Amino acid sequence: MHNKFKLSVLVGYNNNGQNRYIEDALQHPNTLAVNLDSKIAFKVLDMEGDREVYYAPRLGDAACNIRLVDAVVDIFAKMHYRFPIEKLGSTLLSDPGLSRLLNVTIAVLKAEQNNLLVLRHPDIYLHPFLQGKLADFILAQAVAGKSFLVETHSECFVDRLRRRVAEDINDELKDKIGIFRAWQNQIKLTRINRYGVIEGKLFDFSAADEAAAIFEATLQKKRHEPLDWV
């Protein structure tokens, strides 16, 4: 089912179900899995920095061919990390989240449009702000023509996608994103509707569930309190 979408997102609590789903996806031709914990990204950047990659700077921007190293610098600048490229390795080696982020960035940039790139928990160790930025980056590349299967437990990642769908006045993004939930040994497809609402319940996955619960609890308290007329 994931091949219907440019960006498929796999969430849920059932690790066995998720593993089977990903293993099935990896059987298909042109599907690539990336070792996001490896340390080779620095070597790749050093050896292939001048290689041209297909890159969309922002959601809705036309993609263009650009040097790998220039794209990496631009992406990290958008995430508020601005430093000379020669200091990139020493800066990121001390931070496992940013080191992983570099692996993700390079893998996404190097992926061809006929590939399905599988990213398992690319947001691990990242601050929630960066998780949202990562979602924006991957979504922009998906809209530009690349295909992704992302496994995540990050509500920030999913909520950023919901926000972008709600902001899309042309209602085009909602048909490019599929949300797959693993539950009780099953994988079920759900969708983000044009208002950014996930159709069906993600089993308390999203912060929106907490916000709704807080709002309902507030209403219950207010019903038993005297009106505070101003």
mmCIF file of C-alpha atoms in Angstrom:
data_model
loop_
_atom_site.group_PDB
_atom_site.id
_atom_site.type_symbol
_atom_site.label_atom_id
_atom_site.label_comp_id
_atom_site.label_asym_id
_atom_site.label_seq_id
_atom_site.Cartn_x
_atom_site.Cartn_y
_atom_site.Cartn_z
ATOM 1 C CA MET A 1 0.000 0.000 0.000
ATOM 2 C CA HIS A 2 2.875 2.364 0.705
ATOM 3 C CA ASN A 3 3.680 2.697 -3.002
ATOM 4 C CA LYS A 4 0.495 4.751 -3.466
ATOM 5 C CA PHE A 5 2.106 7.652 -1.615
ATOM 6 C CA LYS A 6 5.245 9.741 -1.968
ATOM 7 C CA LEU A 7 5.600 9.794 1.818
ATOM 8 C CA SER A 8 4.403 6.817 3.871
ATOM 9 C CA VAL A 9 4.683 7.085 7.657
ATOM 10 C CA LEU A 10 4.563 3.979 9.857
ATOM 11 C CA VAL A 11 3.551 4.471 13.488
ATOM 12 C CA GLY A 12 2.272 2.269 16.300
ATOM 13 C CA TYR A 13 3.262 0.051 19.206
ATOM 14 C CA ASN A 14 3.511 -3.325 17.462
ATOM 15 C CA ASN A 15 7.189 -3.773 16.638
ATOM 16 C CA ASN A 16 6.647 -7.206 15.076
ATOM 17 C CA GLY A 17 4.007 -5.821 12.738
ATOM 18 C CA GLN A 18 6.187 -2.878 11.826
ATOM 19 C CA ASN A 19 9.212 -5.080 11.193
ATOM 20 C CA ARG A 20 7.233 -7.366 8.906
ATOM 21 C CA TYR A 21 5.838 -4.411 6.983
ATOM 22 C CA ILE A 22 9.303 -2.957 6.430
ATOM 23 C CA GLU A 23 10.800 -6.329 5.536
ATOM 24 C CA ASP A 24 8.092 -6.704 2.908
ATOM 25 C CA ALA A 25 8.835 -3.251 1.517
ATOM 26 C CA LEU A 26 12.541 -4.093 1.275
ATOM 27 C CA GLN A 27 11.760 -7.032 -1.011
ATOM 28 C CA HIS A 28 10.708 -4.671 -3.767
ATOM 29 C CA PRO A 29 13.201 -3.480 -6.378
ATOM 30 C CA ASN A 30 14.776 -0.049 -5.916
ATOM 31 C CA THR A 31 14.014 -0.014 -2.172
ATOM 32 C CA LEU A 32 16.922 1.212 -0.076
ATOM 33 C CA ALA A 33 17.452 0.998 3.684
ATOM 34 C CA VAL A 34 19.992 3.240 5.387
ATOM 35 C CA ASN A 35 22.098 2.528 8.468
ATOM 36 C CA LEU A 36 21.437 5.777 10.276
ATOM 37 C CA ASP A 37 23.773 4.890 13.152
ATOM 38 C CA SER A 38 26.855 4.575 10.958
ATOM 39 C CA LYS A 39 29.756 7.022 11.038
ATOM 40 C CA ILE A 40 30.379 6.992 7.300
ATOM 41 C CA ALA A 41 28.379 10.152 6.559
ATOM 42 C CA PHE A 42 31.411 12.330 7.262
ATOM 43 C CA LYS A 43 33.492 10.280 4.827
ATOM 44 C CA VAL A 44 30.747 10.426 2.207
ATOM 45 C CA LEU A 45 30.568 14.195 2.539
ATOM 46 C CA ASP A 46 34.333 14.434 2.210
ATOM 47 C CA MET A 47 34.558 12.089 -0.780
ATOM 48 C CA GLU A 48 31.338 13.031 -2.604
ATOM 49 C CA GLY A 49 30.783 16.625 -1.535
ATOM 50 C CA ASP A 50 31.006 17.890 -5.113
ATOM 51 C CA ARG A 51 28.489 15.345 -6.385
ATOM 52 C CA GLU A 52 25.297 16.878 -7.777
ATOM 53 C CA VAL A 53 22.067 15.957 -6.023
ATOM 54 C CA TYR A 54 18.416 16.774 -6.677
ATOM 55 C CA TYR A 55 17.227 19.085 -3.904
ATOM 56 C CA ALA A 56 14.101 21.121 -3.137
ATOM 57 C CA PRO A 57 15.113 23.880 -0.671
ATOM 58 C CA ARG A 58 11.603 24.331 0.727
ATOM 59 C CA LEU A 59 8.157 22.845 0.387
ATOM 60 C CA GLY A 60 6.745 24.117 -2.894
ATOM 61 C CA ASP A 61 10.112 25.241 -4.281
ATOM 62 C CA ALA A 62 11.242 23.828 -7.598
ATOM 63 C CA ALA A 63 13.946 21.204 -7.113
ATOM 64 C CA CYS A 64 17.322 21.801 -8.696
ATOM 65 C CA ASN A 65 20.700 20.137 -9.063
ATOM 66 C CA ILE A 66 23.150 21.335 -6.433
ATOM 67 C CA ARG A 67 26.392 20.137 -4.884
ATOM 68 C CA LEU A 68 25.848 17.707 -2.036
ATOM 69 C CA VAL A 69 27.930 19.767 0.368
ATOM 70 C CA ASP A 70 26.025 22.973 -0.468
ATOM 71 C CA ALA A 71 22.688 21.251 0.081
ATOM 72 C CA VAL A 72 23.833 19.901 3.461
ATOM 73 C CA VAL A 73 24.988 23.350 4.580
ATOM 74 C CA ASP A 74 21.661 24.878 3.482
ATOM 75 C CA ILE A 75 19.617 22.222 5.308
ATOM 76 C CA PHE A 76 21.524 22.628 8.557
ATOM 77 C CA ALA A 77 21.276 26.425 8.292
ATOM 78 C CA LYS A 78 17.479 26.082 8.081
ATOM 79 C CA MET A 79 17.717 24.109 11.317
ATOM 80 C CA HIS A 80 19.642 26.993 12.894
ATOM 81 C CA TYR A 81 23.050 25.300 12.683
ATOM 82 C CA ARG A 82 25.424 27.584 10.853
ATOM 83 C CA PHE A 83 29.106 26.726 10.855
ATOM 84 C CA PRO A 84 31.936 26.328 8.322
ATOM 85 C CA ILE A 85 31.742 23.000 6.541
ATOM 86 C CA GLU A 86 35.245 22.088 7.703
ATOM 87 C CA LYS A 87 33.944 22.096 11.296
ATOM 88 C CA LEU A 88 30.921 19.965 10.516
ATOM 89 C CA GLY A 89 32.462 16.645 11.523
ATOM 90 C CA SER A 90 33.873 17.758 14.867
ATOM 91 C CA THR A 91 30.619 19.548 15.732
ATOM 92 C CA LEU A 92 28.319 16.649 14.962
ATOM 93 C CA LEU A 93 30.447 13.833 16.354
ATOM 94 C CA SER A 94 29.745 15.134 19.850
ATOM 95 C CA ASP A 95 25.958 15.042 19.295
ATOM 96 C CA PRO A 96 24.343 11.674 18.406
ATOM 97 C CA GLY A 97 21.159 13.363 17.218
ATOM 98 C CA LEU A 98 22.927 15.670 14.783
ATOM 99 C CA SER A 99 25.218 12.859 13.666
ATOM 100 C CA ARG A 100 22.149 10.786 12.825
ATOM 101 C CA LEU A 101 20.569 13.804 11.158
ATOM 102 C CA LEU A 102 23.574 14.112 8.858
ATOM 103 C CA ASN A 103 23.169 10.454 7.847
ATOM 104 C CA VAL A 104 19.493 11.066 7.089
ATOM 105 C CA THR A 105 20.227 14.238 5.138
ATOM 106 C CA ILE A 106 22.863 12.646 2.920
ATOM 107 C CA ALA A 107 20.764 9.515 2.307
ATOM 108 C CA VAL A 108 17.737 11.589 1.290
ATOM 109 C CA LEU A 109 19.777 13.825 -0.992
ATOM 110 C CA LYS A 110 21.517 10.915 -2.714
ATOM 111 C CA ALA A 111 18.306 8.943 -3.277
ATOM 112 C CA GLU A 112 17.112 8.749 -6.872
ATOM 113 C CA GLN A 113 13.525 9.434 -7.857
ATOM 114 C CA ASN A 114 12.953 5.775 -8.714
ATOM 115 C CA ASN A 115 14.087 4.673 -5.232
ATOM 116 C CA LEU A 116 11.937 4.057 -2.157
ATOM 117 C CA LEU A 117 14.082 5.156 0.759
ATOM 118 C CA VAL A 118 13.301 3.446 4.087
ATOM 119 C CA LEU A 119 14.162 5.568 7.132
ATOM 120 C CA ARG A 120 13.738 3.877 10.512
ATOM 121 C CA HIS A 121 13.360 6.404 13.331
ATOM 122 C CA PRO A 122 15.340 9.224 11.676
ATOM 123 C CA ASP A 123 14.259 11.594 14.480
ATOM 124 C CA ILE A 124 15.859 9.712 17.404
ATOM 125 C CA TYR A 125 17.833 11.992 19.784
ATOM 126 C CA LEU A 126 16.533 15.133 18.064
ATOM 127 C CA HIS A 127 14.900 18.051 19.860
ATOM 128 C CA PRO A 128 11.168 18.376 18.984
ATOM 129 C CA PHE A 129 11.956 21.572 17.027
ATOM 130 C CA LEU A 130 14.358 19.614 14.820
ATOM 131 C CA GLN A 131 11.908 16.736 14.449
ATOM 132 C CA GLY A 132 9.456 19.165 12.864
ATOM 133 C CA LYS A 133 12.178 20.609 10.637
ATOM 134 C CA LEU A 134 13.145 17.101 9.560
ATOM 135 C CA ALA A 135 9.535 16.383 8.587
ATOM 136 C CA ASP A 136 9.508 19.559 6.479
ATOM 137 C CA PHE A 137 12.740 18.552 4.733
ATOM 138 C CA ILE A 138 11.568 15.026 3.896
ATOM 139 C CA LEU A 139 8.123 16.248 2.799
ATOM 140 C CA ALA A 140 9.684 18.832 0.469
ATOM 141 C CA GLN A 141 11.783 16.131 -1.206
ATOM 142 C CA ALA A 142 8.723 13.859 -1.482
ATOM 143 C CA VAL A 143 6.727 16.579 -3.203
ATOM 144 C CA ALA A 144 9.702 17.091 -5.544
ATOM 145 C CA GLY A 145 9.382 13.467 -6.659
ATOM 146 C CA LYS A 146 11.283 11.215 -4.264
ATOM 147 C CA SER A 147 9.594 8.418 -2.285
ATOM 148 C CA PHE A 148 9.967 7.576 1.406
ATOM 149 C CA LEU A 149 8.823 5.082 4.016
ATOM 150 C CA VAL A 150 9.466 6.580 7.456
ATOM 151 C CA GLU A 151 9.048 4.659 10.704
ATOM 152 C CA THR A 152 8.631 6.979 13.671
ATOM 153 C CA HIS A 153 7.281 7.337 17.191
ATOM 154 C CA SER A 154 7.570 11.128 16.972
ATOM 155 C CA GLU A 155 4.306 13.009 17.379
ATOM 156 C CA CYS A 156 6.200 16.186 16.388
ATOM 157 C CA PHE A 157 7.091 14.628 13.035
ATOM 158 C CA VAL A 158 3.496 13.543 12.333
ATOM 159 C CA ASP A 159 1.959 16.761 13.632
ATOM 160 C CA ARG A 160 4.173 18.819 11.312
ATOM 161 C CA LEU A 161 2.823 16.836 8.360
ATOM 162 C CA ARG A 162 -0.723 17.437 9.615
ATOM 163 C CA ARG A 163 -0.023 21.154 9.834
ATOM 164 C CA ARG A 164 1.325 21.315 6.281
ATOM 165 C CA VAL A 165 -1.722 19.487 4.929
ATOM 166 C CA ALA A 166 -4.043 21.906 6.757
ATOM 167 C CA GLU A 167 -2.073 24.885 5.365
ATOM 168 C CA ASP A 168 -2.256 23.579 1.797
ATOM 169 C CA ILE A 169 -4.980 25.656 0.123
ATOM 170 C CA ASN A 170 -4.862 23.480 -3.012
ATOM 171 C CA ASP A 171 -5.455 20.239 -1.051
ATOM 172 C CA GLU A 172 -2.690 18.431 -2.935
ATOM 173 C CA LEU A 173 -0.512 17.267 -0.037
ATOM 174 C CA LYS A 174 -3.118 15.038 1.589
ATOM 175 C CA ASP A 175 -2.969 12.637 -1.362
ATOM 176 C CA LYS A 176 0.814 12.345 -1.164
ATOM 177 C CA ILE A 177 0.959 11.222 2.482
ATOM 178 C CA GLY A 178 -0.193 7.907 3.936
ATOM 179 C CA ILE A 179 -0.204 7.117 7.664
ATOM 180 C CA PHE A 180 0.103 3.415 8.469
ATOM 181 C CA ARG A 181 -0.519 2.217 12.022
ATOM 182 C CA ALA A 182 0.665 -1.053 13.487
ATOM 183 C CA TRP A 183 -1.803 -2.524 15.953
ATOM 184 C CA GLN A 184 -2.589 -6.105 17.004
ATOM 185 C CA ASN A 185 -0.431 -7.655 14.281
ATOM 186 C CA GLN A 186 -2.146 -5.613 11.596
ATOM 187 C CA ILE A 187 -1.084 -2.658 9.499
ATOM 188 C CA LYS A 188 -3.936 -0.294 8.745
ATOM 189 C CA LEU A 189 -3.939 2.713 6.468
ATOM 190 C CA THR A 190 -5.343 5.992 7.703
ATOM 191 C CA ARG A 191 -5.203 9.406 6.096
ATOM 192 C CA ILE A 192 -4.749 13.047 6.993
ATOM 193 C CA ASN A 193 -7.820 14.934 5.787
ATOM 194 C CA ARG A 194 -7.763 18.428 4.291
ATOM 195 C CA TYR A 195 -8.092 19.994 7.740
ATOM 196 C CA GLY A 196 -5.011 18.222 9.087
ATOM 197 C CA VAL A 197 -7.052 15.751 11.121
ATOM 198 C CA ILE A 198 -6.023 12.090 11.134
ATOM 199 C CA GLU A 199 -8.949 9.910 10.127
ATOM 200 C CA GLY A 200 -9.229 7.223 12.775
ATOM 201 C CA LYS A 201 -7.409 7.009 16.064
ATOM 202 C CA LEU A 202 -3.669 6.481 16.385
ATOM 203 C CA PHE A 203 -4.039 5.020 19.884
ATOM 204 C CA ASP A 204 -2.928 8.095 21.820
ATOM 205 C CA PHE A 205 0.000 8.608 19.470
ATOM 206 C CA SER A 206 -0.501 12.298 18.815
ATOM 207 C CA ALA A 207 -0.235 15.242 21.167
ATOM 208 C CA ALA A 208 -3.602 16.264 19.772
ATOM 209 C CA ASP A 209 -5.119 13.457 21.832
ATOM 210 C CA GLU A 210 -3.622 14.985 24.970
ATOM 211 C CA ALA A 211 -4.846 18.457 23.983
ATOM 212 C CA ALA A 212 -8.361 17.113 23.371
ATOM 213 C CA ALA A 213 -8.324 15.290 26.722
ATOM 214 C CA ILE A 214 -7.181 18.449 28.539
ATOM 215 C CA PHE A 215 -9.912 20.476 26.807
ATOM 216 C CA GLU A 216 -12.574 17.927 27.757
ATOM 217 C CA ALA A 217 -11.361 17.833 31.369
ATOM 218 C CA THR A 218 -11.461 21.620 31.472
ATOM 219 C CA LEU A 219 -15.048 21.642 30.221
ATOM 220 C CA GLN A 220 -16.025 19.114 32.880
ATOM 221 C CA LYS A 221 -14.581 21.333 35.621
ATOM 222 C CA LYS A 222 -16.162 24.485 34.205
ATOM 223 C CA ARG A 223 -19.595 22.863 34.220
ATOM 224 C CA HIS A 224 -19.384 22.568 38.000
ATOM 225 C CA GLU A 225 -17.986 26.038 38.663
ATOM 226 C CA PRO A 226 -20.004 29.239 39.049
ATOM 227 C CA LEU A 227 -19.950 31.592 36.102
ATOM 228 C CA ASP A 228 -17.327 34.303 36.427
ATOM 229 C CA TRP A 229 -19.118 37.320 35.023
ATOM 230 C CA VAL A 230 -16.895 40.239 34.100
#
